[in-house]
PDB file of C-alpha atoms and ligand atoms in Angstrom:
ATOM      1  CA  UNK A  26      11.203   1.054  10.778  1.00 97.00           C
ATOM      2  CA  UNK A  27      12.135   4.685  11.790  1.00 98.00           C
ATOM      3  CA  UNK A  28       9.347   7.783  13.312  1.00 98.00           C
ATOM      4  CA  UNK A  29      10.695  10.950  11.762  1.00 98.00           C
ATOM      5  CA  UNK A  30       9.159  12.650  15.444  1.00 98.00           C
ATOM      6  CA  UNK A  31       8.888  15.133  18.274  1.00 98.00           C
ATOM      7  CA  UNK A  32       8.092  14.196  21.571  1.00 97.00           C
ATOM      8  CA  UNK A  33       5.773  16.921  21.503  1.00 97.00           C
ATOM      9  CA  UNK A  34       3.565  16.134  18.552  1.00 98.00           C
ATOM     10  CA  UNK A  35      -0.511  14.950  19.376  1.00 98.00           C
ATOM     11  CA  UNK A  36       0.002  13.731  15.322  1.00 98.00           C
ATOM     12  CA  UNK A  37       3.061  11.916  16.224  1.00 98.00           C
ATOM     13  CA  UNK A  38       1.699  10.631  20.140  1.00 98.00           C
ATOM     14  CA  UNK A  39      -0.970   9.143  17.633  1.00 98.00           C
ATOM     15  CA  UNK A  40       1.334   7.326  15.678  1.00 98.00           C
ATOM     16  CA  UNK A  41       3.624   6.174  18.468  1.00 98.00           C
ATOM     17  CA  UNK A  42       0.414   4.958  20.654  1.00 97.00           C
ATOM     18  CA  UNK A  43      -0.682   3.156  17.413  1.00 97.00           C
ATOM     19  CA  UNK A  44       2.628   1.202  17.112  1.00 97.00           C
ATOM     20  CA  UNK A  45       3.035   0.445  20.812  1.00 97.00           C
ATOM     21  CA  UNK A  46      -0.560  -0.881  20.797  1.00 96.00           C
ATOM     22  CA  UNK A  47       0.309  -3.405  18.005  1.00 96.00           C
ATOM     23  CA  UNK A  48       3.749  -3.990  19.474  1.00 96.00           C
ATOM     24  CA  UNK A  49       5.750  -2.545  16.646  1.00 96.00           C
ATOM     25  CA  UNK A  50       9.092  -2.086  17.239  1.00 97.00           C
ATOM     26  CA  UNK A  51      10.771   1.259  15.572  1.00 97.00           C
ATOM     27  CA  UNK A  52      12.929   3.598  15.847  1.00 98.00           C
ATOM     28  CA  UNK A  53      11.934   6.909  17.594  1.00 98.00           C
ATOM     29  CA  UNK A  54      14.455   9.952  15.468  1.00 98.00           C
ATOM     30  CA  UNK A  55      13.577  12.942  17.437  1.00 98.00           C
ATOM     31  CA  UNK A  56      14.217  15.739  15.157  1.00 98.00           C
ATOM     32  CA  UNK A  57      11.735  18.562  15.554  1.00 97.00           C
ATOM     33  CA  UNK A  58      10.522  20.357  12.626  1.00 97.00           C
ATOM     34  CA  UNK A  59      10.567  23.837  13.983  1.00 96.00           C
ATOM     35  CA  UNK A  60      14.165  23.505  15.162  1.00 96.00           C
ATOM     36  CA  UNK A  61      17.141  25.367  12.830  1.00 97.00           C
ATOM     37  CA  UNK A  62      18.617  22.416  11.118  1.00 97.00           C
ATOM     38  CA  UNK A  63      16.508  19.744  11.356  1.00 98.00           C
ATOM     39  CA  UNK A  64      16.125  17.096   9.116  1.00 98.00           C
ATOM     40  CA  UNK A  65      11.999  16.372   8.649  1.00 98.00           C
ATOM     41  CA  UNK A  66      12.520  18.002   4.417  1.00 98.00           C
ATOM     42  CA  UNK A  67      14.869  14.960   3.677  1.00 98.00           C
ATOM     43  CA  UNK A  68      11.371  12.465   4.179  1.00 98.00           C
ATOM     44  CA  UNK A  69       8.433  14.646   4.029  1.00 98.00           C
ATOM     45  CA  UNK A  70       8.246  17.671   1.771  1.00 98.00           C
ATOM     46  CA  UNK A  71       6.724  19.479   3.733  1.00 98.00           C
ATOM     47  CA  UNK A  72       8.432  19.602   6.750  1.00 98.00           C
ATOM     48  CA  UNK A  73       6.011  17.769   8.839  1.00 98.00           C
ATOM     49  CA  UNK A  74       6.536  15.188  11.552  1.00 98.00           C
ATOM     50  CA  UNK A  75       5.792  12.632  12.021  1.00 98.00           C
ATOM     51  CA  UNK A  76       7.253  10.584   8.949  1.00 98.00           C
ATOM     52  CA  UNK A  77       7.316   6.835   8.485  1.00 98.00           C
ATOM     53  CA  UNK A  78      10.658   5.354   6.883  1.00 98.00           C
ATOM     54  CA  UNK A  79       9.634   1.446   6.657  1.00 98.00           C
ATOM     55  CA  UNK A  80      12.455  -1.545   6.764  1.00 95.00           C
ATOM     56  CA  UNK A  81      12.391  -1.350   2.723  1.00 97.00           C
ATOM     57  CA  UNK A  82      12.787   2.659   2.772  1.00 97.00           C
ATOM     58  CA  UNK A  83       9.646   3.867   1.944  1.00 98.00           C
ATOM     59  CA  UNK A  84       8.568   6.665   3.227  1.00 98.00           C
ATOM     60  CA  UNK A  85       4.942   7.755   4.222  1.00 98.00           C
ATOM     61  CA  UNK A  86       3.145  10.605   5.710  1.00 98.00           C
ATOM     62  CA  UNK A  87       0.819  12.212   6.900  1.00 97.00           C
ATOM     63  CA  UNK A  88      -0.557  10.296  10.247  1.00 98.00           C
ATOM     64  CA  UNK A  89      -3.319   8.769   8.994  1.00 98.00           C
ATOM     65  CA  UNK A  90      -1.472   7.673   5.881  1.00 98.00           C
ATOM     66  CA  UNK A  91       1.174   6.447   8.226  1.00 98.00           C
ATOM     67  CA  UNK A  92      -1.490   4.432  10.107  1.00 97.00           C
ATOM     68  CA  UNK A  93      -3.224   3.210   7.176  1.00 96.00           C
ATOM     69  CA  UNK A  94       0.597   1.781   6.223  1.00 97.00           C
ATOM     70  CA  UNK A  95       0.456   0.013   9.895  1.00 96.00           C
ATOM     71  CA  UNK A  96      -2.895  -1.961   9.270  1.00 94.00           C
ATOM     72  CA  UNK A  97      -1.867  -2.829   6.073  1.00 94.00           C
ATOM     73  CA  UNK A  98       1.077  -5.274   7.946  1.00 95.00           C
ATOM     74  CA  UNK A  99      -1.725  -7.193   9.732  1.00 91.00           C
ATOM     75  CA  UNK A 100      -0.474  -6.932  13.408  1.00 90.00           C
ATOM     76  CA  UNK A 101      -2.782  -7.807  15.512  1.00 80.00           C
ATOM     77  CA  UNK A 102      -4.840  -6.134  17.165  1.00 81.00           C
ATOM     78  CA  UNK A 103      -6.700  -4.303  14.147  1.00 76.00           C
ATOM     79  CA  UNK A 104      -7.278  -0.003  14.643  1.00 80.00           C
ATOM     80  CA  UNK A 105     -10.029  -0.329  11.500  1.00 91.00           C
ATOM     81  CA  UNK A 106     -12.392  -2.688  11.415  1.00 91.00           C
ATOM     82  CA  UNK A 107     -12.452  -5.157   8.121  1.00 89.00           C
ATOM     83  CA  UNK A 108     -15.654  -3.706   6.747  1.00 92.00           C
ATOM     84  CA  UNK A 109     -14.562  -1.051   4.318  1.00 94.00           C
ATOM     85  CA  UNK A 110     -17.861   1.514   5.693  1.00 96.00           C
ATOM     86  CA  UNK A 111     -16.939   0.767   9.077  1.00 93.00           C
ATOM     87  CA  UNK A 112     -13.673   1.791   8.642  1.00 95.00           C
ATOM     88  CA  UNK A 113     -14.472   4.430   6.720  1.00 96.00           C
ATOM     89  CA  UNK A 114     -16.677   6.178   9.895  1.00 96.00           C
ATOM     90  CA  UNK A 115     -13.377   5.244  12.309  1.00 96.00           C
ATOM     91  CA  UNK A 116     -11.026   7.687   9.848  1.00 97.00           C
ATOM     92  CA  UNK A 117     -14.385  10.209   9.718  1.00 98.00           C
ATOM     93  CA  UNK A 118     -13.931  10.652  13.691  1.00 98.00           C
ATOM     94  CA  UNK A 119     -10.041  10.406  13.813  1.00 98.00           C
ATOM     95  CA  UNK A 120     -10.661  13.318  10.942  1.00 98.00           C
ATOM     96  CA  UNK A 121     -12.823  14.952  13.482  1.00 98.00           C
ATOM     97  CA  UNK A 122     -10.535  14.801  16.389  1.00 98.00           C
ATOM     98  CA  UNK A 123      -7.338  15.901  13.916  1.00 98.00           C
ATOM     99  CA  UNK A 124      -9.242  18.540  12.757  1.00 98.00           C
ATOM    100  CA  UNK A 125      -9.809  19.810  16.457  1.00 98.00           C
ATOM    101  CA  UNK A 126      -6.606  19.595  17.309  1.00 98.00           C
ATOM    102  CA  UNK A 127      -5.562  21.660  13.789  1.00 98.00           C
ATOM    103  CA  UNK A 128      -7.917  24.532  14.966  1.00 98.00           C
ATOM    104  CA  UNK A 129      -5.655  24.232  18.332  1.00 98.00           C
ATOM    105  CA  UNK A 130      -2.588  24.661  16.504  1.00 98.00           C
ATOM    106  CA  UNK A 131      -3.715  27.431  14.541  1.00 98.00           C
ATOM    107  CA  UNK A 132      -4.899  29.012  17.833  1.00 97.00           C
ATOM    108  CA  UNK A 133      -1.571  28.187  19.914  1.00 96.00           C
ATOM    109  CA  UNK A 134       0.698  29.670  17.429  1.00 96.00           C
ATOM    110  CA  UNK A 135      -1.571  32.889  17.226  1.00 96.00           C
ATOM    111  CA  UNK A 136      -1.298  33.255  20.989  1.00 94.00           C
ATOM    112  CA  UNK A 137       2.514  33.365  20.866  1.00 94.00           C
ATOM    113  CA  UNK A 138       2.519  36.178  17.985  1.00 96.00           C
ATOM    114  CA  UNK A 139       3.230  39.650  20.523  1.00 96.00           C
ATOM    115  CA  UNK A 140       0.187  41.335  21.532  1.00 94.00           C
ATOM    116  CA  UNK A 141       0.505  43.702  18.563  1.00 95.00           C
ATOM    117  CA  UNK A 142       0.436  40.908  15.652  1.00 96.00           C
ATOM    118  CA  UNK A 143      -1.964  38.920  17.398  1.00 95.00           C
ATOM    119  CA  UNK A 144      -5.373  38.413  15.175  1.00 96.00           C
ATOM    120  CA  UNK A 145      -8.139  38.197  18.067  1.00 95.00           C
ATOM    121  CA  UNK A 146     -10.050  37.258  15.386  1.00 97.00           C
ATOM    122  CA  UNK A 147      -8.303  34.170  14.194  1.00 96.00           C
ATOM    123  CA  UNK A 148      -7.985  32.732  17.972  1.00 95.00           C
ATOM    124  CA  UNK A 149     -12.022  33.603  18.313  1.00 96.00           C
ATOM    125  CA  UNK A 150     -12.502  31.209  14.796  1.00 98.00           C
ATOM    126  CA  UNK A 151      -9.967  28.456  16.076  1.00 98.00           C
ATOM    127  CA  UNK A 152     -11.528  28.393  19.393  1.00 97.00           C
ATOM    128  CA  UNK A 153     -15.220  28.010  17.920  1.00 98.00           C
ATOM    129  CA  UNK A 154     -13.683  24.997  15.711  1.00 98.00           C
ATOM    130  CA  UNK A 155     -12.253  23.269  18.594  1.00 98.00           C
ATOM    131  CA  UNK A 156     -15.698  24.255  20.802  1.00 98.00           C
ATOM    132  CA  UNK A 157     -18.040  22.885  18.236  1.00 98.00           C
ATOM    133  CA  UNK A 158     -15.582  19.923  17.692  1.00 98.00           C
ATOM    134  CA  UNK A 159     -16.026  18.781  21.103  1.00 98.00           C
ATOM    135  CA  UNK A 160     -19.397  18.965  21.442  1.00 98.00           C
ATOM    136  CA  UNK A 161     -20.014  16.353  18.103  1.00 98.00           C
ATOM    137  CA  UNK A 162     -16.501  14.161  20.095  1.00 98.00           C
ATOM    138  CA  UNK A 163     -19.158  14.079  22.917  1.00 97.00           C
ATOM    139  CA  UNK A 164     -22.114  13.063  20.946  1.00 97.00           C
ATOM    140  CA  UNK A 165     -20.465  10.202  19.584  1.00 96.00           C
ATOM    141  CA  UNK A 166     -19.316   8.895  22.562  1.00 96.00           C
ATOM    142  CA  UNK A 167     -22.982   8.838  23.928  1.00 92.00           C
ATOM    143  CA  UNK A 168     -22.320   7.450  26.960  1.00 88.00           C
ATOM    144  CA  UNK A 169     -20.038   4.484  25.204  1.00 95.00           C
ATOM    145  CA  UNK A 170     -16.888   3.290  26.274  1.00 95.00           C
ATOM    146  CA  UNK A 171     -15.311   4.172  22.955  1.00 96.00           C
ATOM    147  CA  UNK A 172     -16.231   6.326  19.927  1.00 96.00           C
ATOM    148  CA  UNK A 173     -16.828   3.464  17.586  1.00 94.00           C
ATOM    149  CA  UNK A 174     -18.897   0.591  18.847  1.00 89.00           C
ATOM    150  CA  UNK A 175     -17.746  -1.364  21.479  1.00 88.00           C
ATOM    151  CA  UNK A 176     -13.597  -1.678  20.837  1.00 91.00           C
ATOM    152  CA  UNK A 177     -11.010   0.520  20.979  1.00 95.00           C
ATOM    153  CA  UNK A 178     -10.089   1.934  17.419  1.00 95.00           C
ATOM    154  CA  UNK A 179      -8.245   4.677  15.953  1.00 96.00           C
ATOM    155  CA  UNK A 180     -11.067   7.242  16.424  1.00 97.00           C
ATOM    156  CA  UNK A 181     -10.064   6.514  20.223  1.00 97.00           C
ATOM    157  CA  UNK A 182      -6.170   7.343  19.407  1.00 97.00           C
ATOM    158  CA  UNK A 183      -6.603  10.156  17.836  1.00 98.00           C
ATOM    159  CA  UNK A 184      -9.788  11.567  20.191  1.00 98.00           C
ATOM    160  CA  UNK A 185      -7.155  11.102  23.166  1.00 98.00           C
ATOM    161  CA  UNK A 186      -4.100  12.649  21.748  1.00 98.00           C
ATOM    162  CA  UNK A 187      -6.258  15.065  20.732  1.00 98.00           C
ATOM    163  CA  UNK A 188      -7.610  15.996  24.166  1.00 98.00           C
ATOM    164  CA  UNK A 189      -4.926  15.477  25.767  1.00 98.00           C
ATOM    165  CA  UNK A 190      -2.802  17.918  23.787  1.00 98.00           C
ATOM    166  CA  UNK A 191      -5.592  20.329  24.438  1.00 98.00           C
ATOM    167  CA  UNK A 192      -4.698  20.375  28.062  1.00 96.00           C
ATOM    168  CA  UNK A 193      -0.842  20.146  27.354  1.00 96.00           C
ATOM    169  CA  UNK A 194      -0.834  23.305  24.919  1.00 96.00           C
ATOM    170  CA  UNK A 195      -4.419  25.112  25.801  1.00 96.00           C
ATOM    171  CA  UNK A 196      -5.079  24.951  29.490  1.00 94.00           C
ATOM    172  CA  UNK A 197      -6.779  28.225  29.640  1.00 92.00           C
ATOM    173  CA  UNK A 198      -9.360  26.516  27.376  1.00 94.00           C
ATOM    174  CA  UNK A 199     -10.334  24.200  30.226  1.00 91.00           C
ATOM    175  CA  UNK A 200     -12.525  21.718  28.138  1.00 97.00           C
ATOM    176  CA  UNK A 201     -12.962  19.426  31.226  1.00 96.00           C
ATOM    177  CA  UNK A 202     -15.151  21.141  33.054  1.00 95.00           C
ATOM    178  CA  UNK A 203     -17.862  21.713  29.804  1.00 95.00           C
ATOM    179  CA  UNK A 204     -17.605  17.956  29.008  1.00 97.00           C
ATOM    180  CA  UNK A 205     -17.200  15.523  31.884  1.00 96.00           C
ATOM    181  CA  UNK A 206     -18.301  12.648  30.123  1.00 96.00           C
ATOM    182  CA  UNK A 207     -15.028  13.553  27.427  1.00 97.00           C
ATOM    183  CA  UNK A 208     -12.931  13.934  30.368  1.00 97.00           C
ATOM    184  CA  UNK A 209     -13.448  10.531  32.019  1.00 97.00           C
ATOM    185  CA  UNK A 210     -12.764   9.335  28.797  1.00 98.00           C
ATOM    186  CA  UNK A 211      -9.623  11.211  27.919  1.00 98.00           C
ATOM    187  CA  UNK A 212      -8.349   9.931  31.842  1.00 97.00           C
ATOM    188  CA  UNK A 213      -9.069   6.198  30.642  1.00 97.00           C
ATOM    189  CA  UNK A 214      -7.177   6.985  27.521  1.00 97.00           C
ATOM    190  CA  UNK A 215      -4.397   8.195  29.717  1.00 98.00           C
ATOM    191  CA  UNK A 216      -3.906   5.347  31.707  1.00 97.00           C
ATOM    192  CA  UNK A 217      -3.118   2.716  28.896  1.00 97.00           C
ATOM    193  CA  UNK A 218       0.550   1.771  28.856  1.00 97.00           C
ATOM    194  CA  UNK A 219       0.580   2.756  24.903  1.00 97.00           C
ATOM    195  CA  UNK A 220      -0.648   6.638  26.634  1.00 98.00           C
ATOM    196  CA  UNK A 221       1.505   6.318  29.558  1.00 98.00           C
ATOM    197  CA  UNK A 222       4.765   6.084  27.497  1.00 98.00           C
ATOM    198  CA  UNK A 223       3.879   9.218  24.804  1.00 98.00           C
ATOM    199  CA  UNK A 224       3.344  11.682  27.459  1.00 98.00           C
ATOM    200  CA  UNK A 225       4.695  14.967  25.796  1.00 95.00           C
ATOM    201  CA  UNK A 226       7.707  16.262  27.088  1.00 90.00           C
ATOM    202  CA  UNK A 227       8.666  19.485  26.429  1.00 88.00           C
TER     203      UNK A 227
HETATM  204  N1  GSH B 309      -1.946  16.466   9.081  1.00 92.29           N
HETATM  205  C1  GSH B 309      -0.596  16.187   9.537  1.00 92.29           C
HETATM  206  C2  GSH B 309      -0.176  17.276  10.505  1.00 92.29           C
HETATM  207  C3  GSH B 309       1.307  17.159  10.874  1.00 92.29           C
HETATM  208  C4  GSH B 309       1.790  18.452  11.540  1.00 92.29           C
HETATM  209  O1  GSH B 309       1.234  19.551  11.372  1.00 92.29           O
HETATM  210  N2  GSH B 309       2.867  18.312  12.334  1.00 92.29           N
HETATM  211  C5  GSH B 309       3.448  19.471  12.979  1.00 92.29           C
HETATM  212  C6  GSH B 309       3.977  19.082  14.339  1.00 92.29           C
HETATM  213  S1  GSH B 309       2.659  19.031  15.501  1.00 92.29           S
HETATM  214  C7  GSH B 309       4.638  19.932  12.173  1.00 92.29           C
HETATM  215  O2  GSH B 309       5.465  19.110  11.811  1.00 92.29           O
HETATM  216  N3  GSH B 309       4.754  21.243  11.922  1.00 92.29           N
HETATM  217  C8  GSH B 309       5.883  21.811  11.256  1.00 92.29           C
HETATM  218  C9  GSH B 309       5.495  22.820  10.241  1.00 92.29           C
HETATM  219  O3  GSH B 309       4.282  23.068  10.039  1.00 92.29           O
HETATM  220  O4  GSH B 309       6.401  23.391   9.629  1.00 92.29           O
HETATM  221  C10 GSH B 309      -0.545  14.789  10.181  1.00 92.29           C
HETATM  222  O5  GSH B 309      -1.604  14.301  10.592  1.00 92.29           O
HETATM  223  O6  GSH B 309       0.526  14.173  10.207  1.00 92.29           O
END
């Protein structure tokens, strides 16, 4: 199995956290999309890490295809729960936390435009997606150990890579101090091995 990736990616980190928490062995290709040259169009279309190539040759994408693939090879331990409902409200918060860090993109690449092409508006619309987004992370998590009821799922993965891109790409945002209770999660996050060993690296 091969990770069409960057090590910079929070939608590959989830992916790559996913397999190492399952103990899937792959193959990490690092071959960022943004770089002249690269490679990503040959398995996805559209240009977008990460990709899955699987042992047959298959290839799938986006992320949470990709992770939907994993569960369907029965490794243990489970991301989704069996129940098709319960599953369905892990993917609803992994959609939330994706969707936060999609704002964050949109708002990182805006700051890097020069002064004179940058949209203040745009940034001011990201930034209330990725505001608003925490707060409903936080409300979920309601004082839980996890987003989903009491085990670690993929809402979890994807709410950590999430926040923990936010700090990587959009310090000036400083999240933490608004939402302690988020941030003591995001630090337990950070200390599983599967967290430990996706640190971006730029
Ligand atoms: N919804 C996709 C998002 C993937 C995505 O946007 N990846 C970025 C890297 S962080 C990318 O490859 N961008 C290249 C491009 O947009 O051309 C997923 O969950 O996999």
């Amino acid at each position: 199995m091969k990770l069409i990736a960057s090590l910079t990616s929070p939608y590959v980190r989830k992916i790559r956290v996913l397999l190492l928490e399952k103990g899937i062995p792959f193959e990490f290709v690092n071959d960022p999309p943004w770089e002249p040259g690269n490679h990503v169009s040959d398995f996805n279309p559209l240009g977008k890490v990460p990709a899955l190539v699987t042992s047959s040759g298959e290839v799938f994408f986006d992320s949470p295809i990709i992770a939907d693939y994993l569960e369907t090879l029965g490794v243990y331990a489970p991301a989704l729960p069996a129940d098709a409902l319960a599953a369905l409200r892990v993917k609803q918060l992994e959609a939330l936390a994706d969707g936060i860090t999609d704002a964050g993109v949109i708002w990182v690449l805006e700051v890097r435009r020069t002064a004179e092409k940058r949209d203040t508006s745009v940034m001011e619309r990201q930034h209330g997606k990725v505001s608003c987004g925490l707060v409903a992370l936080e409300k979920h998590l309601a004082g839980k150990d996890w987003l989903i009821g009491d085990a670690f799922s993929r809402a979890d993965i994807a709410a950590g890579c999430c926040l923990l891109w936010l700090d990587f790409r959009l310090p000036q945002l400083d999240w933490r101090t608004e939402h302690p209770a988020l941030a003591a999660y995001a630090e337990r996050l950070s200390e599983r091995p599967s967290f430990a060993q996706t640190v971006p690296v730029l």
